């Protein structure tokens, strides 16, 4: 298994990428870029609980892509209602050697909200938007799931596609600015609000299911799952969709 952790900043450790055997025995820790470590410099580095949220393997299993949920502090603010935030970094790692290969920037949507909420969120209204999962469609095309939440309004889920070859390689850039990089362009694949689900929740997992055959046309099953955060008001919801390429 390859698995990632967001870390626990209060206990002194940051995001991690680890390999383990099927029985859970550890194999190795894979080193991450130094910029992912918390507290190395003032006003720089990752935000607590906003680090490695997405992990995807290329079809050949040779490259792992790691998606940060939020922008690094120096790369810009968090998204707001009606306003973009800073770019999130998505990083490619060679699985065999653990070497970091490439990194691209991805810009989240503004926090979607219904009604007359102001652009600056009042302290009493919690709201966020971040990358909750990524999945490789093929060697280079990646699906990116944006999961947003506004207190009192619930979740919003939007699925985008990017080409990992597009956009600037940001690996060597200590800070991302508008003038020093080009984010990977994204294309909307689906807004979950239009897919007929009974509710939208905290969806954080995404994988391919069985292939489907309709005469001469084939497609795939896309399966997602939500995390209920151990709260009775939320649910663990599995949903399966036909993904037509």
PDB file of C-alpha atoms in Angstrom:
ATOM      1  CA  UNK A   1       0.000   0.000   0.000  1.00  0.00           C
ATOM      2  CA  UNK A   2       0.927   3.631  -0.526  1.00  0.00           C
ATOM      3  CA  UNK A   3      -0.811   5.952   1.881  1.00  0.00           C
ATOM      4  CA  UNK A   4      -0.532   9.568   2.849  1.00  0.00           C
ATOM      5  CA  UNK A   5      -1.126  11.484   6.056  1.00  0.00           C
ATOM      6  CA  UNK A   6      -1.836  15.152   6.624  1.00  0.00           C
ATOM      7  CA  UNK A   7       0.321  14.989   9.741  1.00  0.00           C
ATOM      8  CA  UNK A   8      -0.447  16.463  13.143  1.00  0.00           C
ATOM      9  CA  UNK A   9       1.159  19.870  13.523  1.00  0.00           C
ATOM     10  CA  UNK A  10       0.301  20.056  17.245  1.00  0.00           C
ATOM     11  CA  UNK A  11       2.409  16.927  17.794  1.00  0.00           C
ATOM     12  CA  UNK A  12       5.280  18.219  15.698  1.00  0.00           C
ATOM     13  CA  UNK A  13       5.071  16.285  12.438  1.00  0.00           C
ATOM     14  CA  UNK A  14       3.860  17.246   9.003  1.00  0.00           C
ATOM     15  CA  UNK A  15       2.501  15.402   5.966  1.00  0.00           C
ATOM     16  CA  UNK A  16       3.882  11.960   5.196  1.00  0.00           C
ATOM     17  CA  UNK A  17       3.946   9.447   2.353  1.00  0.00           C
ATOM     18  CA  UNK A  18       4.464   5.842   3.433  1.00  0.00           C
ATOM     19  CA  UNK A  19       4.580   2.383   1.948  1.00  0.00           C
ATOM     20  CA  UNK A  20       3.369  -0.650   3.885  1.00  0.00           C
ATOM     21  CA  UNK A  21       2.740  -4.320   3.254  1.00  0.00           C
ATOM     22  CA  UNK A  22      -0.783  -5.697   3.025  1.00  0.00           C
ATOM     23  CA  UNK A  23      -0.636  -6.796   6.667  1.00  0.00           C
ATOM     24  CA  UNK A  24       0.223  -3.246   7.738  1.00  0.00           C
ATOM     25  CA  UNK A  25       3.925  -3.758   8.367  1.00  0.00           C
ATOM     26  CA  UNK A  26       5.875  -0.629   7.329  1.00  0.00           C
ATOM     27  CA  UNK A  27       8.243  -0.753   4.359  1.00  0.00           C
ATOM     28  CA  UNK A  28       9.556   2.822   4.078  1.00  0.00           C
ATOM     29  CA  UNK A  29       8.833   6.507   4.422  1.00  0.00           C
ATOM     30  CA  UNK A  30       9.188   8.457   1.185  1.00  0.00           C
ATOM     31  CA  UNK A  31      10.780  11.885   1.581  1.00  0.00           C
ATOM     32  CA  UNK A  32       8.644  14.885   0.611  1.00  0.00           C
ATOM     33  CA  UNK A  33       9.768  18.360  -0.491  1.00  0.00           C
ATOM     34  CA  UNK A  34      11.124  20.433   2.394  1.00  0.00           C
ATOM     35  CA  UNK A  35       8.477  23.082   1.666  1.00  0.00           C
ATOM     36  CA  UNK A  36       5.821  20.639   2.922  1.00  0.00           C
ATOM     37  CA  UNK A  37       7.271  20.663   6.447  1.00  0.00           C
ATOM     38  CA  UNK A  38       5.436  22.904   8.934  1.00  0.00           C
ATOM     39  CA  UNK A  39       7.043  25.689  10.906  1.00  0.00           C
ATOM     40  CA  UNK A  40      10.352  25.914   9.040  1.00  0.00           C
ATOM     41  CA  UNK A  41       9.961  29.668   8.446  1.00  0.00           C
ATOM     42  CA  UNK A  42       7.427  32.282   9.633  1.00  0.00           C
ATOM     43  CA  UNK A  43       4.411  32.646   7.345  1.00  0.00           C
ATOM     44  CA  UNK A  44       5.588  29.851   5.076  1.00  0.00           C
ATOM     45  CA  UNK A  45       4.800  26.205   4.617  1.00  0.00           C
ATOM     46  CA  UNK A  46       1.583  24.170   4.751  1.00  0.00           C
ATOM     47  CA  UNK A  47      -1.560  24.934   6.709  1.00  0.00           C
ATOM     48  CA  UNK A  48      -2.560  22.498   9.428  1.00  0.00           C
ATOM     49  CA  UNK A  49      -5.189  20.025   8.184  1.00  0.00           C
ATOM     50  CA  UNK A  50      -4.702  21.382   4.676  1.00  0.00           C
ATOM     51  CA  UNK A  51      -1.930  19.165   3.361  1.00  0.00           C
ATOM     52  CA  UNK A  52      -1.922  15.807   1.527  1.00  0.00           C
ATOM     53  CA  UNK A  53      -5.560  14.990   0.840  1.00  0.00           C
ATOM     54  CA  UNK A  54      -5.331  13.318  -2.591  1.00  0.00           C
ATOM     55  CA  UNK A  55      -3.181  10.393  -3.757  1.00  0.00           C
ATOM     56  CA  UNK A  56      -3.297   8.763  -7.202  1.00  0.00           C
ATOM     57  CA  UNK A  57      -1.159   6.280  -9.127  1.00  0.00           C
ATOM     58  CA  UNK A  58      -0.576   6.324 -12.864  1.00  0.00           C
ATOM     59  CA  UNK A  59      -1.925   3.186 -14.604  1.00  0.00           C
ATOM     60  CA  UNK A  60       1.550   1.627 -14.759  1.00  0.00           C
ATOM     61  CA  UNK A  61       1.996   2.119 -11.003  1.00  0.00           C
ATOM     62  CA  UNK A  62       5.297   3.907 -11.472  1.00  0.00           C
ATOM     63  CA  UNK A  63       4.295   7.467 -10.513  1.00  0.00           C
ATOM     64  CA  UNK A  64       2.328   8.702  -7.501  1.00  0.00           C
ATOM     65  CA  UNK A  65       0.646  12.101  -7.632  1.00  0.00           C
ATOM     66  CA  UNK A  66       0.079  13.875  -4.295  1.00  0.00           C
ATOM     67  CA  UNK A  67      -2.430  16.708  -4.018  1.00  0.00           C
ATOM     68  CA  UNK A  68      -2.360  19.346  -1.298  1.00  0.00           C
ATOM     69  CA  UNK A  69      -5.826  20.250  -0.064  1.00  0.00           C
ATOM     70  CA  UNK A  70      -4.951  23.932   0.331  1.00  0.00           C
ATOM     71  CA  UNK A  71      -2.339  26.391  -0.878  1.00  0.00           C
ATOM     72  CA  UNK A  72       0.918  26.780   1.026  1.00  0.00           C
ATOM     73  CA  UNK A  73       0.816  29.900   3.199  1.00  0.00           C
ATOM     74  CA  UNK A  74       3.267  31.826   1.005  1.00  0.00           C
ATOM     75  CA  UNK A  75       1.403  30.858  -2.181  1.00  0.00           C
ATOM     76  CA  UNK A  76      -1.762  32.749  -1.282  1.00  0.00           C
ATOM     77  CA  UNK A  77      -4.910  32.838   0.841  1.00  0.00           C
ATOM     78  CA  UNK A  78      -7.630  30.237   1.135  1.00  0.00           C
ATOM     79  CA  UNK A  79     -10.593  30.555  -1.257  1.00  0.00           C
ATOM     80  CA  UNK A  80     -13.457  32.763  -0.129  1.00  0.00           C
ATOM     81  CA  UNK A  81     -17.058  33.048  -1.185  1.00  0.00           C
ATOM     82  CA  UNK A  82     -16.844  34.707  -4.589  1.00  0.00           C
ATOM     83  CA  UNK A  83     -13.029  34.904  -4.584  1.00  0.00           C
ATOM     84  CA  UNK A  84     -10.205  32.608  -5.671  1.00  0.00           C
ATOM     85  CA  UNK A  85      -7.497  31.533  -3.270  1.00  0.00           C
ATOM     86  CA  UNK A  86      -3.855  30.688  -3.858  1.00  0.00           C
ATOM     87  CA  UNK A  87      -2.857  27.693  -6.005  1.00  0.00           C
ATOM     88  CA  UNK A  88      -2.577  24.177  -4.560  1.00  0.00           C
ATOM     89  CA  UNK A  89       0.522  22.151  -5.400  1.00  0.00           C
ATOM     90  CA  UNK A  90       0.187  18.675  -6.946  1.00  0.00           C
ATOM     91  CA  UNK A  91       3.441  16.707  -6.876  1.00  0.00           C
ATOM     92  CA  UNK A  92       4.664  13.665  -8.827  1.00  0.00           C
ATOM     93  CA  UNK A  93       6.884  11.090  -7.072  1.00  0.00           C
ATOM     94  CA  UNK A  94       8.710   8.154  -8.666  1.00  0.00           C
ATOM     95  CA  UNK A  95       7.465   5.176  -6.645  1.00  0.00           C
ATOM     96  CA  UNK A  96      10.546   2.968  -7.091  1.00  0.00           C
ATOM     97  CA  UNK A  97      13.157   5.534  -6.056  1.00  0.00           C
ATOM     98  CA  UNK A  98      11.041   7.961  -4.027  1.00  0.00           C
ATOM     99  CA  UNK A  99      12.444  10.831  -6.096  1.00  0.00           C
ATOM    100  CA  UNK A 100      10.224  13.869  -6.596  1.00  0.00           C
ATOM    101  CA  UNK A 101       9.766  14.334 -10.351  1.00  0.00           C
ATOM    102  CA  UNK A 102       7.562  17.308 -11.046  1.00  0.00           C
ATOM    103  CA  UNK A 103       5.011  19.629  -9.495  1.00  0.00           C
ATOM    104  CA  UNK A 104       2.111  21.603 -10.951  1.00  0.00           C
ATOM    105  CA  UNK A 105      -0.220  24.264  -9.590  1.00  0.00           C
ATOM    106  CA  UNK A 106      -4.002  23.959  -9.456  1.00  0.00           C
ATOM    107  CA  UNK A 107      -6.389  26.825  -8.680  1.00  0.00           C
ATOM    108  CA  UNK A 108      -9.556  26.023  -6.721  1.00  0.00           C
ATOM    109  CA  UNK A 109     -12.940  27.574  -7.429  1.00  0.00           C
ATOM    110  CA  UNK A 110     -14.229  30.282  -5.117  1.00  0.00           C
ATOM    111  CA  UNK A 111     -16.400  28.819  -2.355  1.00  0.00           C
ATOM    112  CA  UNK A 112     -19.837  28.314  -3.940  1.00  0.00           C
ATOM    113  CA  UNK A 113     -22.704  29.615  -1.852  1.00  0.00           C
ATOM    114  CA  UNK A 114     -26.410  30.218  -2.251  1.00  0.00           C
ATOM    115  CA  UNK A 115     -28.017  33.436  -1.185  1.00  0.00           C
ATOM    116  CA  UNK A 116     -26.604  36.818  -0.136  1.00  0.00           C
ATOM    117  CA  UNK A 117     -23.551  35.707   1.868  1.00  0.00           C
ATOM    118  CA  UNK A 118     -20.842  38.397   1.612  1.00  0.00           C
ATOM    119  CA  UNK A 119     -17.462  37.823  -0.006  1.00  0.00           C
ATOM    120  CA  UNK A 120     -15.766  38.010   3.393  1.00  0.00           C
ATOM    121  CA  UNK A 121     -17.075  35.137   5.503  1.00  0.00           C
ATOM    122  CA  UNK A 122     -18.352  36.246   8.938  1.00  0.00           C
ATOM    123  CA  UNK A 123     -16.566  34.552  11.854  1.00  0.00           C
ATOM    124  CA  UNK A 124     -19.795  32.722  12.710  1.00  0.00           C
ATOM    125  CA  UNK A 125     -20.043  31.075   9.264  1.00  0.00           C
ATOM    126  CA  UNK A 126     -17.527  28.312   8.572  1.00  0.00           C
ATOM    127  CA  UNK A 127     -16.823  27.766   4.875  1.00  0.00           C
ATOM    128  CA  UNK A 128     -14.042  26.185   2.845  1.00  0.00           C
ATOM    129  CA  UNK A 129     -13.092  24.615  -0.470  1.00  0.00           C
ATOM    130  CA  UNK A 130     -10.191  22.276  -1.153  1.00  0.00           C
ATOM    131  CA  UNK A 131      -8.943  19.307  -3.148  1.00  0.00           C
ATOM    132  CA  UNK A 132     -10.310  16.192  -1.472  1.00  0.00           C
ATOM    133  CA  UNK A 133      -9.147  13.508  -3.935  1.00  0.00           C
ATOM    134  CA  UNK A 134      -7.407  12.913  -7.254  1.00  0.00           C
ATOM    135  CA  UNK A 135      -7.557   9.966  -9.675  1.00  0.00           C
ATOM    136  CA  UNK A 136      -5.663   9.258 -12.876  1.00  0.00           C
ATOM    137  CA  UNK A 137      -7.920   8.815 -15.907  1.00  0.00           C
ATOM    138  CA  UNK A 138      -4.910   7.685 -17.946  1.00  0.00           C
ATOM    139  CA  UNK A 139      -1.157   8.283 -17.925  1.00  0.00           C
ATOM    140  CA  UNK A 140      -1.470  12.080 -18.045  1.00  0.00           C
ATOM    141  CA  UNK A 141      -5.135  13.027 -17.518  1.00  0.00           C
ATOM    142  CA  UNK A 142      -6.068  13.523 -13.864  1.00  0.00           C
ATOM    143  CA  UNK A 143      -9.491  13.912 -12.262  1.00  0.00           C
ATOM    144  CA  UNK A 144      -9.536  16.417  -9.397  1.00  0.00           C
ATOM    145  CA  UNK A 145     -12.409  16.501  -6.900  1.00  0.00           C
ATOM    146  CA  UNK A 146     -13.123  19.838  -5.242  1.00  0.00           C
ATOM    147  CA  UNK A 147     -15.154  19.562  -2.047  1.00  0.00           C
ATOM    148  CA  UNK A 148     -16.598  22.731  -0.557  1.00  0.00           C
ATOM    149  CA  UNK A 149     -18.667  23.317   2.551  1.00  0.00           C
ATOM    150  CA  UNK A 150     -20.646  26.297   3.828  1.00  0.00           C
ATOM    151  CA  UNK A 151     -22.162  26.099   7.302  1.00  0.00           C
ATOM    152  CA  UNK A 152     -25.920  26.104   7.046  1.00  0.00           C
ATOM    153  CA  UNK A 153     -25.867  25.248   3.331  1.00  0.00           C
ATOM    154  CA  UNK A 154     -23.942  21.974   3.167  1.00  0.00           C
ATOM    155  CA  UNK A 155     -21.470  20.514   0.703  1.00  0.00           C
ATOM    156  CA  UNK A 156     -20.683  21.217  -2.930  1.00  0.00           C
ATOM    157  CA  UNK A 157     -18.738  18.722  -5.081  1.00  0.00           C
ATOM    158  CA  UNK A 158     -17.245  19.459  -8.484  1.00  0.00           C
ATOM    159  CA  UNK A 159     -15.095  17.122 -10.570  1.00  0.00           C
ATOM    160  CA  UNK A 160     -12.505  18.595 -12.941  1.00  0.00           C
ATOM    161  CA  UNK A 161      -9.997  17.165 -15.419  1.00  0.00           C
ATOM    162  CA  UNK A 162      -6.445  18.440 -15.901  1.00  0.00           C
ATOM    163  CA  UNK A 163      -3.492  17.368 -18.029  1.00  0.00           C
ATOM    164  CA  UNK A 164      -0.492  16.842 -15.750  1.00  0.00           C
ATOM    165  CA  UNK A 165       1.831  17.835 -18.601  1.00  0.00           C
ATOM    166  CA  UNK A 166       0.245  21.296 -18.740  1.00  0.00           C
ATOM    167  CA  UNK A 167       1.222  24.206 -16.582  1.00  0.00           C
ATOM    168  CA  UNK A 168       4.577  25.277 -15.154  1.00  0.00           C
ATOM    169  CA  UNK A 169       6.782  22.898 -13.183  1.00  0.00           C
ATOM    170  CA  UNK A 170       6.640  24.657  -9.800  1.00  0.00           C
ATOM    171  CA  UNK A 171       8.937  22.289  -7.915  1.00  0.00           C
ATOM    172  CA  UNK A 172      11.813  24.782  -7.762  1.00  0.00           C
ATOM    173  CA  UNK A 173       9.674  27.804  -6.909  1.00  0.00           C
ATOM    174  CA  UNK A 174       9.689  28.661  -3.181  1.00  0.00           C
ATOM    175  CA  UNK A 175       6.692  30.966  -3.647  1.00  0.00           C
ATOM    176  CA  UNK A 176       4.040  31.019  -6.358  1.00  0.00           C
ATOM    177  CA  UNK A 177       3.012  34.385  -7.776  1.00  0.00           C
ATOM    178  CA  UNK A 178       0.882  35.346 -10.765  1.00  0.00           C
ATOM    179  CA  UNK A 179       3.998  36.243 -12.740  1.00  0.00           C
ATOM    180  CA  UNK A 180       6.204  33.176 -12.177  1.00  0.00           C
ATOM    181  CA  UNK A 181       4.011  30.231 -13.170  1.00  0.00           C
ATOM    182  CA  UNK A 182       1.014  29.060 -15.190  1.00  0.00           C
ATOM    183  CA  UNK A 183      -1.450  26.796 -13.358  1.00  0.00           C
ATOM    184  CA  UNK A 184      -2.724  23.662 -15.092  1.00  0.00           C
ATOM    185  CA  UNK A 185      -5.925  24.525 -16.997  1.00  0.00           C
ATOM    186  CA  UNK A 186      -8.982  22.608 -15.797  1.00  0.00           C
ATOM    187  CA  UNK A 187     -12.185  21.409 -17.452  1.00  0.00           C
ATOM    188  CA  UNK A 188     -15.410  20.709 -15.560  1.00  0.00           C
ATOM    189  CA  UNK A 189     -16.446  17.051 -15.831  1.00  0.00           C
ATOM    190  CA  UNK A 190     -19.403  17.019 -13.432  1.00  0.00           C
ATOM    191  CA  UNK A 191     -21.146  19.105 -10.804  1.00  0.00           C
ATOM    192  CA  UNK A 192     -22.446  16.533  -8.307  1.00  0.00           C
ATOM    193  CA  UNK A 193     -25.462  18.738  -7.570  1.00  0.00           C
ATOM    194  CA  UNK A 194     -26.798  17.708 -10.998  1.00  0.00           C
ATOM    195  CA  UNK A 195     -26.250  13.933 -10.666  1.00  0.00           C
ATOM    196  CA  UNK A 196     -29.406  12.987  -8.766  1.00  0.00           C
ATOM    197  CA  UNK A 197     -27.906  12.075  -5.389  1.00  0.00           C
ATOM    198  CA  UNK A 198     -30.218  12.290  -2.388  1.00  0.00           C
ATOM    199  CA  UNK A 199     -27.603  14.364  -0.563  1.00  0.00           C
ATOM    200  CA  UNK A 200     -24.045  15.612  -0.908  1.00  0.00           C
ATOM    201  CA  UNK A 201     -21.618  14.967   1.917  1.00  0.00           C
ATOM    202  CA  UNK A 202     -17.918  15.079   2.730  1.00  0.00           C
ATOM    203  CA  UNK A 203     -16.734  13.014  -0.271  1.00  0.00           C
ATOM    204  CA  UNK A 204     -13.026  12.224   0.074  1.00  0.00           C
ATOM    205  CA  UNK A 205     -12.407   8.934  -1.768  1.00  0.00           C
ATOM    206  CA  UNK A 206     -12.536   8.148  -5.486  1.00  0.00           C
ATOM    207  CA  UNK A 207     -11.601   5.035  -7.475  1.00  0.00           C
ATOM    208  CA  UNK A 208     -12.371   3.144 -10.668  1.00  0.00           C
ATOM    209  CA  UNK A 209     -14.863   0.287 -10.523  1.00  0.00           C
ATOM    210  CA  UNK A 210     -15.762  -2.412 -13.082  1.00  0.00           C
ATOM    211  CA  UNK A 211     -15.776  -1.756 -16.816  1.00  0.00           C
ATOM    212  CA  UNK A 212     -19.198  -1.439 -18.473  1.00  0.00           C
ATOM    213  CA  UNK A 213     -20.144  -2.637 -21.940  1.00  0.00           C
ATOM    214  CA  UNK A 214     -23.044  -1.290 -24.018  1.00  0.00           C
ATOM    215  CA  UNK A 215     -22.914  -3.022 -27.371  1.00  0.00           C
ATOM    216  CA  UNK A 216     -19.867  -1.617 -29.138  1.00  0.00           C
ATOM    217  CA  UNK A 217     -19.390   1.144 -26.560  1.00  0.00           C
ATOM    218  CA  UNK A 218     -17.443   0.630 -23.353  1.00  0.00           C
ATOM    219  CA  UNK A 219     -17.191   2.858 -20.304  1.00  0.00           C
ATOM    220  CA  UNK A 220     -16.000   2.724 -16.712  1.00  0.00           C
ATOM    221  CA  UNK A 221     -17.560   2.879 -13.282  1.00  0.00           C
ATOM    222  CA  UNK A 222     -16.439   5.739 -11.070  1.00  0.00           C
ATOM    223  CA  UNK A 223     -16.983   5.088  -7.351  1.00  0.00           C
ATOM    224  CA  UNK A 224     -16.805   7.758  -4.645  1.00  0.00           C
ATOM    225  CA  UNK A 225     -17.194   7.623  -0.867  1.00  0.00           C
ATOM    226  CA  UNK A 226     -17.811  10.265   1.782  1.00  0.00           C
ATOM    227  CA  UNK A 227     -16.338  10.516   5.289  1.00  0.00           C
ATOM    228  CA  UNK A 228     -18.887  11.103   8.054  1.00  0.00           C
ATOM    229  CA  UNK A 229     -16.268  12.536  10.466  1.00  0.00           C
ATOM    230  CA  UNK A 230     -17.875  10.386  13.206  1.00  0.00           C
ATOM    231  CA  UNK A 231     -20.790  12.840  13.287  1.00  0.00           C
ATOM    232  CA  UNK A 232     -24.415  11.730  13.393  1.00  0.00           C
ATOM    233  CA  UNK A 233     -25.449  14.611  11.118  1.00  0.00           C
ATOM    234  CA  UNK A 234     -23.209  13.277   8.331  1.00  0.00           C
ATOM    235  CA  UNK A 235     -23.162   9.990   6.456  1.00  0.00           C
ATOM    236  CA  UNK A 236     -20.751   7.529   4.877  1.00  0.00           C
ATOM    237  CA  UNK A 237     -22.148   7.416   1.356  1.00  0.00           C
ATOM    238  CA  UNK A 238     -20.921   5.256  -1.530  1.00  0.00           C
ATOM    239  CA  UNK A 239     -22.024   6.340  -5.004  1.00  0.00           C
ATOM    240  CA  UNK A 240     -21.242   4.782  -8.358  1.00  0.00           C
ATOM    241  CA  UNK A 241     -21.502   6.550 -11.732  1.00  0.00           C
ATOM    242  CA  UNK A 242     -21.004   5.552 -15.331  1.00  0.00           C
ATOM    243  CA  UNK A 243     -17.986   7.525 -16.569  1.00  0.00           C
ATOM    244  CA  UNK A 244     -18.203   8.034 -20.326  1.00  0.00           C
ATOM    245  CA  UNK A 245     -14.881   9.102 -21.837  1.00  0.00           C
TER     246      UNK A 245
END
